[in-house]
Coordinates of C-alpha atoms in Angstrom, one line a residue:
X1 CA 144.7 124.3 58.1
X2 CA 147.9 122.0 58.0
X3 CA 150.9 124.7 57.5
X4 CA 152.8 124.8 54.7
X5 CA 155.5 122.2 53.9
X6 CA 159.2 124.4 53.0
X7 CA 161.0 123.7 50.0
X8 CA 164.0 124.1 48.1
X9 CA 162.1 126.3 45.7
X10 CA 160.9 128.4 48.5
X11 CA 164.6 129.1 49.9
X12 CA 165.6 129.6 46.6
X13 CA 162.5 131.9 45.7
X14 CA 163.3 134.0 48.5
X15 CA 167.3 134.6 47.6
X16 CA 167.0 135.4 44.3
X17 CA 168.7 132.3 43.6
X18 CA 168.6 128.9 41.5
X19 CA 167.2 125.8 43.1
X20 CA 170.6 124.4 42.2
X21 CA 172.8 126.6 44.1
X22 CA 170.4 126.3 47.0
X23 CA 170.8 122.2 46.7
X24 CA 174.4 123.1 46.8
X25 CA 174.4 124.8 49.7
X26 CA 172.0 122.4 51.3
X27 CA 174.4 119.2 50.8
X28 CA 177.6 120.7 51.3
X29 CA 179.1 120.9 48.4
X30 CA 182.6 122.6 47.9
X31 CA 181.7 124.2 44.7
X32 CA 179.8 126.9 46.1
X33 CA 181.3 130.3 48.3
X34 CA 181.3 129.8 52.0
X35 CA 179.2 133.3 52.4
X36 CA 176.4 132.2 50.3
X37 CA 176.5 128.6 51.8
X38 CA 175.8 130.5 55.4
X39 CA 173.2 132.7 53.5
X40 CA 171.6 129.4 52.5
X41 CA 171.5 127.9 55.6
X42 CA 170.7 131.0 57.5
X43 CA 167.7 131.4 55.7
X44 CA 166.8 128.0 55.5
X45 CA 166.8 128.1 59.6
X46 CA 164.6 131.2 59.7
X47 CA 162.1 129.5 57.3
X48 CA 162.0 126.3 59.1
X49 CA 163.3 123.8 56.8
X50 CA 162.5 120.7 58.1
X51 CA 164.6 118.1 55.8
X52 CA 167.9 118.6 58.2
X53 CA 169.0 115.5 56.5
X54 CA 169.5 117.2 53.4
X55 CA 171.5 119.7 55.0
X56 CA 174.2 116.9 55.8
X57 CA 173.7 114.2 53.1
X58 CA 172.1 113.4 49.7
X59 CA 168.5 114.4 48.8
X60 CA 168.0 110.7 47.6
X61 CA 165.5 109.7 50.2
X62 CA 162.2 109.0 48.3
X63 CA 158.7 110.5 48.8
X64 CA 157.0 107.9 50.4
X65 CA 159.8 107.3 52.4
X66 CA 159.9 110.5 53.7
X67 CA 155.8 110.5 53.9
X68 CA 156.3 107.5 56.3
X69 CA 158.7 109.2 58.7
X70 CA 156.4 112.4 58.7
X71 CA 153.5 110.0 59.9
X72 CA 155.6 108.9 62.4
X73 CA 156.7 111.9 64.0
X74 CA 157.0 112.3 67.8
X75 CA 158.8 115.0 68.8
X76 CA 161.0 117.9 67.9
X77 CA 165.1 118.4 68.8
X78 CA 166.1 122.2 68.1
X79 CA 169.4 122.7 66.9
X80 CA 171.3 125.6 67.0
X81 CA 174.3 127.0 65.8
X82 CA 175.9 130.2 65.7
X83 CA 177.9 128.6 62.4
X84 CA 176.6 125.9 60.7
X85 CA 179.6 123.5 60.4
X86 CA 181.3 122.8 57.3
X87 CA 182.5 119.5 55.8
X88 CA 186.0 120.0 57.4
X89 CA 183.9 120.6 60.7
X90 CA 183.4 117.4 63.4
X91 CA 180.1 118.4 63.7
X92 CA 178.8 118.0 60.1
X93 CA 179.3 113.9 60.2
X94 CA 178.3 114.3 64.0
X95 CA 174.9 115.6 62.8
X96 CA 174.4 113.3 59.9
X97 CA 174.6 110.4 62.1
X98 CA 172.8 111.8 65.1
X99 CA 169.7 113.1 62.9
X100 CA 169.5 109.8 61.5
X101 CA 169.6 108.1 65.5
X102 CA 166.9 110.1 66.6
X103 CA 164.6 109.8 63.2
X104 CA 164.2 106.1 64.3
X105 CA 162.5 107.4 67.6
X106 CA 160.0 109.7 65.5
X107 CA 162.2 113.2 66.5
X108 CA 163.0 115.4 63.9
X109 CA 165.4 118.6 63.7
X110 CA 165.1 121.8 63.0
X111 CA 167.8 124.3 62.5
X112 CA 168.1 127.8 64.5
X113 CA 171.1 130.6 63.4
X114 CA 172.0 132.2 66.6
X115 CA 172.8 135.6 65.3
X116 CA 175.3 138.2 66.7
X117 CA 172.0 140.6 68.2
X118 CA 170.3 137.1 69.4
X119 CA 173.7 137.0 71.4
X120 CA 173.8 140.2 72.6
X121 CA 170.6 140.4 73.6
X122 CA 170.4 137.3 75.0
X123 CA 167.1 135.9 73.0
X124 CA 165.8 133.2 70.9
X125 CA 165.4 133.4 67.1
X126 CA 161.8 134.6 66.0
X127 CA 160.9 131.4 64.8
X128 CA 162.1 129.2 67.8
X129 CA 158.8 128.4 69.3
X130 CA 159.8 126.9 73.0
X131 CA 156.3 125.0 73.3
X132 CA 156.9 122.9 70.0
X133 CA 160.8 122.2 71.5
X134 CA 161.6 119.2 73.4
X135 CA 165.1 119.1 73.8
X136 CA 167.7 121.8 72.3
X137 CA 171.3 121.0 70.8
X138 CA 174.0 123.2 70.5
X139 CA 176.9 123.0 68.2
X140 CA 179.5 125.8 67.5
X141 CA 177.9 127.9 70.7
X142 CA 180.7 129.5 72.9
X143 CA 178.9 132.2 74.6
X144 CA 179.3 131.9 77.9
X145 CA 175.7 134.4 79.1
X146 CA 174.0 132.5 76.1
X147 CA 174.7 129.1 77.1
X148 CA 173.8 130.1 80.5
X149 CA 170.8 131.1 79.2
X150 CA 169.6 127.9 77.2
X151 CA 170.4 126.0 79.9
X152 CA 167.7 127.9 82.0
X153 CA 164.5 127.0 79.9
X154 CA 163.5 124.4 81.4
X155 CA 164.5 122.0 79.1
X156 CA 166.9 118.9 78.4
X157 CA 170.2 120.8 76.6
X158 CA 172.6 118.8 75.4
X159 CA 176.3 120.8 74.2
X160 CA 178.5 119.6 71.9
X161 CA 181.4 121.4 73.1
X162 CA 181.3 124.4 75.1
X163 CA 182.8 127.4 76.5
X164 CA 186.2 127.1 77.9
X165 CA 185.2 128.2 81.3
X166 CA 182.1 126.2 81.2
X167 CA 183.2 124.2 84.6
X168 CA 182.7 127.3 86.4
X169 CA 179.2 127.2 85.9
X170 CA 177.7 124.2 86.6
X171 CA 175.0 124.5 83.9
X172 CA 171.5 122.4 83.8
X173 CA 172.7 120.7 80.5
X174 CA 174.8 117.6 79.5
X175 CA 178.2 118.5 77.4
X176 CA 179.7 115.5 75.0
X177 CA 183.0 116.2 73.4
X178 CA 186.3 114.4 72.5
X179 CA 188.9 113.9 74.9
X180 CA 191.6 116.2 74.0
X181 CA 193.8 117.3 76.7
X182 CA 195.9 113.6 77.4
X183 CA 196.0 112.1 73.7
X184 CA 197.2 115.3 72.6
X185 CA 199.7 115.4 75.6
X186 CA 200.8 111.8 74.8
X187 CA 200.9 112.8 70.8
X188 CA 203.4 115.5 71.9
X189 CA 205.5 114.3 74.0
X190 CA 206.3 111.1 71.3
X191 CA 207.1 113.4 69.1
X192 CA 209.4 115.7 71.3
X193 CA 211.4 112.5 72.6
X194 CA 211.3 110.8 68.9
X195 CA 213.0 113.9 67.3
X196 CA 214.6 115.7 69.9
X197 CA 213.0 118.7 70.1
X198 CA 213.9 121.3 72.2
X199 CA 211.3 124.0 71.1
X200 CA 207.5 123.8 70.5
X201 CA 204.7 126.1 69.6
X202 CA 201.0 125.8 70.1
X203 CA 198.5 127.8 67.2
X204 CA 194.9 128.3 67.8
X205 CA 193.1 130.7 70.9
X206 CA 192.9 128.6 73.5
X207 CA 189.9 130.7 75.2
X208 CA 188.0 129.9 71.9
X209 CA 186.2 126.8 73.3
X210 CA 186.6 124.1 75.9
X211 CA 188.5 121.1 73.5
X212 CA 190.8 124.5 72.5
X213 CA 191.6 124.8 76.4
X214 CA 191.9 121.7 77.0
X215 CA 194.3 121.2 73.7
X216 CA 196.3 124.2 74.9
X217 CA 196.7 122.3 78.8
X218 CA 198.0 118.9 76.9
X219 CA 200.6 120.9 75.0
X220 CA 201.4 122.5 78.6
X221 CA 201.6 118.8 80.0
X222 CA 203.6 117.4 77.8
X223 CA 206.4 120.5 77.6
X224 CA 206.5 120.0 81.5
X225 CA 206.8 115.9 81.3
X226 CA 209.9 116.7 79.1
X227 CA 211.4 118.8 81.0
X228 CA 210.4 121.9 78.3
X229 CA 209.9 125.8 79.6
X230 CA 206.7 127.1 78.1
X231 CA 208.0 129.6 75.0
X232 CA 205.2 132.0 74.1
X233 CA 207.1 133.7 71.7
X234 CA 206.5 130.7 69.9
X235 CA 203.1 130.2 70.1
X236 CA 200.4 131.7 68.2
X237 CA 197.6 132.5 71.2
X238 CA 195.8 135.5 69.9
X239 CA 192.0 135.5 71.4
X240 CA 190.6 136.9 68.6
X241 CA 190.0 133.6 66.6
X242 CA 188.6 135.3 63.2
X243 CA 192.5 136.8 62.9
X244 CA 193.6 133.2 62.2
X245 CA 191.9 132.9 59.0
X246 CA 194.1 135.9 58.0
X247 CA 196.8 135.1 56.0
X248 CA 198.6 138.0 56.2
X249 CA 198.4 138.0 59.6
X250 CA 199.4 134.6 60.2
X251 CA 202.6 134.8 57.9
X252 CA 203.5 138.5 60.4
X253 CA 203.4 135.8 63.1
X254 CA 205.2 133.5 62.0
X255 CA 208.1 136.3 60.7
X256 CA 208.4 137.7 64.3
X257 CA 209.3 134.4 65.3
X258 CA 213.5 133.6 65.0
X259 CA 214.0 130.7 64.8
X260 CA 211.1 128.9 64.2
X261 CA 210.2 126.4 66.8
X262 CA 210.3 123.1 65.5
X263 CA 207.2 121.8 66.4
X264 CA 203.8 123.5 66.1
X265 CA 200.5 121.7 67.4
X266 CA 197.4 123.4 66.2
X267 CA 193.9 123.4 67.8
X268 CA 192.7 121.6 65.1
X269 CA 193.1 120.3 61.8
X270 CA 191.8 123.6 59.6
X271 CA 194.4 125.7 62.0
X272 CA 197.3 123.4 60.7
X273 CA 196.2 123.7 57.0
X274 CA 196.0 126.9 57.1
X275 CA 200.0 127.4 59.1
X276 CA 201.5 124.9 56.9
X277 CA 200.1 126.9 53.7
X278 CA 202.1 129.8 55.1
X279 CA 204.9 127.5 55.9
X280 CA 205.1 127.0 52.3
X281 CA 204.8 130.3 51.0
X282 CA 208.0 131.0 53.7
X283 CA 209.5 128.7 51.6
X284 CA 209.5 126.6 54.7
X285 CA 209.3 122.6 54.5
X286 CA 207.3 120.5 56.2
X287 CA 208.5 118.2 58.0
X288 CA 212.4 118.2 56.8
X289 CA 212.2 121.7 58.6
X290 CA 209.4 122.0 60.7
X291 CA 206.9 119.6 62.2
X292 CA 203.0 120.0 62.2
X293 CA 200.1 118.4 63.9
X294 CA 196.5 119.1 63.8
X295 CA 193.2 117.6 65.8
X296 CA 189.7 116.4 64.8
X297 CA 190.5 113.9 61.6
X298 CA 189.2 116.4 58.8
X299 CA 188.4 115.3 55.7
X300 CA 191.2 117.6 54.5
X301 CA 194.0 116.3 56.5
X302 CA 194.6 113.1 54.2
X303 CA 194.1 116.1 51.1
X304 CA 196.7 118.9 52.1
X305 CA 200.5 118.0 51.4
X306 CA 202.4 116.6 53.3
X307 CA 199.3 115.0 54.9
X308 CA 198.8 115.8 58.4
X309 CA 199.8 114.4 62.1
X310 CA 196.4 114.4 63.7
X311 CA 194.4 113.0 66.0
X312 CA 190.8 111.6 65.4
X313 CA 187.7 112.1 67.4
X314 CA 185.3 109.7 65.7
X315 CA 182.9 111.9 65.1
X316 CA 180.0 109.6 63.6
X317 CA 180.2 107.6 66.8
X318 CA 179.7 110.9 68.7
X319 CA 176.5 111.8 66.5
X320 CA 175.5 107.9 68.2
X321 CA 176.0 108.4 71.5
X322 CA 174.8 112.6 71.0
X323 CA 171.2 110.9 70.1
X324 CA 171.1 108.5 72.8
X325 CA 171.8 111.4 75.5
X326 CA 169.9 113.6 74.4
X327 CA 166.8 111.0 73.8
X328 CA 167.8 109.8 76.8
X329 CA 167.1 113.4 78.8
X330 CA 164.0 113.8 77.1
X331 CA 162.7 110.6 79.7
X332 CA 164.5 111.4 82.2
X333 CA 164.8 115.0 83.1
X334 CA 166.0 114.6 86.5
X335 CA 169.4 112.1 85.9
X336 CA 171.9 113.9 87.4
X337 CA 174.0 115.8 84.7
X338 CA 176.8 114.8 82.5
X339 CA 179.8 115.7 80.7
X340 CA 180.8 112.4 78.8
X341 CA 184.1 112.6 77.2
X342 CA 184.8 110.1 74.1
X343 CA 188.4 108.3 73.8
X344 CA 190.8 109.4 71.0
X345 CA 193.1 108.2 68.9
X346 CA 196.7 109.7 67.4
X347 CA 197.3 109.0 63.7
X348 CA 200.8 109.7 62.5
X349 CA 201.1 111.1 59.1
X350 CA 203.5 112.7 57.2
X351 CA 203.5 115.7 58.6
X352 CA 205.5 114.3 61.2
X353 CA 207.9 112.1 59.2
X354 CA 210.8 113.4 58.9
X355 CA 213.3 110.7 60.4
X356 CA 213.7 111.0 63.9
X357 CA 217.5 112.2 64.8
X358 CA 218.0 113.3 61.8
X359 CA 220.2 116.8 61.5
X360 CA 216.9 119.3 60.0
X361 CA 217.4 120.3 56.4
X362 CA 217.8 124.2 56.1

């Protein structure tokens, strides 16, 4: 007997909630709470929602469309997450584009919540069934004994992103990610030589993941091409990456810091949202006082004011060249493995603008 096809009424059935919240969740919409998003998705992973498309773009697609990509089905690409990415996320257009890659190949993919026990434990979800897997994905998975673990299944493993120490390793997976560590060092030191600075702070952990590390070894670079000393009591380094989302604790930060340096690269783009809101509630101004830059291109970096210095890592091309590797390991399991970084580019906003040479406004 053919097994039962999961819908949105089924995920909705099974949280007590309406079909339209789930649909919410499901697309990404903003006008739902980020802890019943994850509960959505969470439980859409554990049921084995197969429309991952939905999860990433519109529920337009029409029945007999999707009838004729189910008839046409030739394999299955796990992906998993330990947190689904958001909208502001690189990983949420990555995905978009790379399910739709792979769909022309007759792969679909299903979604798999790596939970905090699955971690410690060191196990699969209950529902991951490694004989219907051909290939496994993993996106927002920084566990060093976890990754080590995928990559020992006995099957193609493609990262996006990894662990920071991940080099160490030499894993039986491929790992795509941006290049980080020389735009960003390049970004930097423009900025430092345009304006003059003589102080600079970095804000994000750096042990968080490998593009962090690598982030945190441009800013490094370019303080030393400039003749700069590395100022920790300037930077914002905690390990503990949930305490950045802390406003309270972000604003302590910043008031132990006097002065202020006059430059802060984040880690990323929702890091830098995030500081200059605190800026601003310092009654801090951004630039005239202070200069900010992010990484990654958000969505939100061209919304926030003054919109932000970043840096973008083309993220729907990475969802291209994502399918094509990991399609690619599928037929040929014994290529040597890769870690294939994608070129950057530094976008100048106004986040940077204040005139350079010009006496900072206090």
């Amino acid at each position: 007997m053919a097994k039962q096809r999961i819908l949105i009424q089924d995920i909705a059935d099974s949280l007590q909630l309406s079909r339209t919240t789930v649909s919410k969740a499901l697309n990404g919409s903003e006008n739902i709470s980020e802890k019943t998003r994850q509960k959505i998705l969470q439980r859409a992973a554990e049921l084995n929602y197969k429309q991952f498309s939905s999860l990433t773009s519109d529920f337009n697609s029409s029945a007999s469309a999707e009838n004729n990509a189910s008839s046409n089905i030739h394999g299955n690409i796990a992906l998993t997450f330990h947190k689904f990415p958001d909208k502001q996320h690189i990983g949420s257009s990555l995905l978009t584009t790379m399910e739709q890659e792979i769909s022309k190949y007759g792969y679909t993919l299903s979604l798999f919540t790596i939970q905090d026990t699955d971690i410690r434990y060191l196990r699969l979800p209950n529902t991951f069934d490694l004989n219907n897997i051909d290939a496994i994905l993993c996106v927002e998975l920084f566990d060093r004994e976890y990754c080590k673990m995928l990559s020992s299944l006995n099957k193609p493993v493609l990262f996006i992103d990894s662990y920071y120490t991940v080099a160490e390793d030499n894993l039986k997976a491929d790992i795509l990610l941006m290049e980080s560590k020389y735009r960003l060092a390049n970004m930097v030191k423009k900025l430092i030589q345009e304006h003059r600075i003589s102080r600079a702070g970095f804000v994000g952990s750096y042990t968080h993941c490998l593009s962090f590390y690598e982030r945190w070894a441009g800013f490094c670079m370019a303080l030393q091409d400039c003749d700069l000393t590395l100022d920790k009591s300037a930077c914002i380094i905690d390990k503990e990456d949930i305490k950045y989302w802390d406003q309270m604790w972000l604003l302590s930060q910043l008031k132990l810091m006097d002065p202020l340096p006059e430059l802060f690269v984040c880690a990323n783009d929702s890091l830098a949202i995030n500081l200059i809101s605190c800026l601003k509630d310092l009654n801090i101004k951004v630039p005239n006082q202070v200069l900010v830059t992010g990484f990654d291109n958000a969505p939100a970096s061209i919304v926030v004011e003054p919109h932000l210095t970043t840096v973008n890592s083309h993220s729907t091309d990475m969802g291209i060249i994502a399918a094509k590797k990991i399609l690619d390991r599928i037929q040929n399991t014994a290529l040597p493995y890769t870690n294939t970084y994608l070129q950057t580019d530094a976008i100048y906003r106004e986040s940077t603008m204040r005139k350079p040479f010009d006496k900072k406004i206090y």
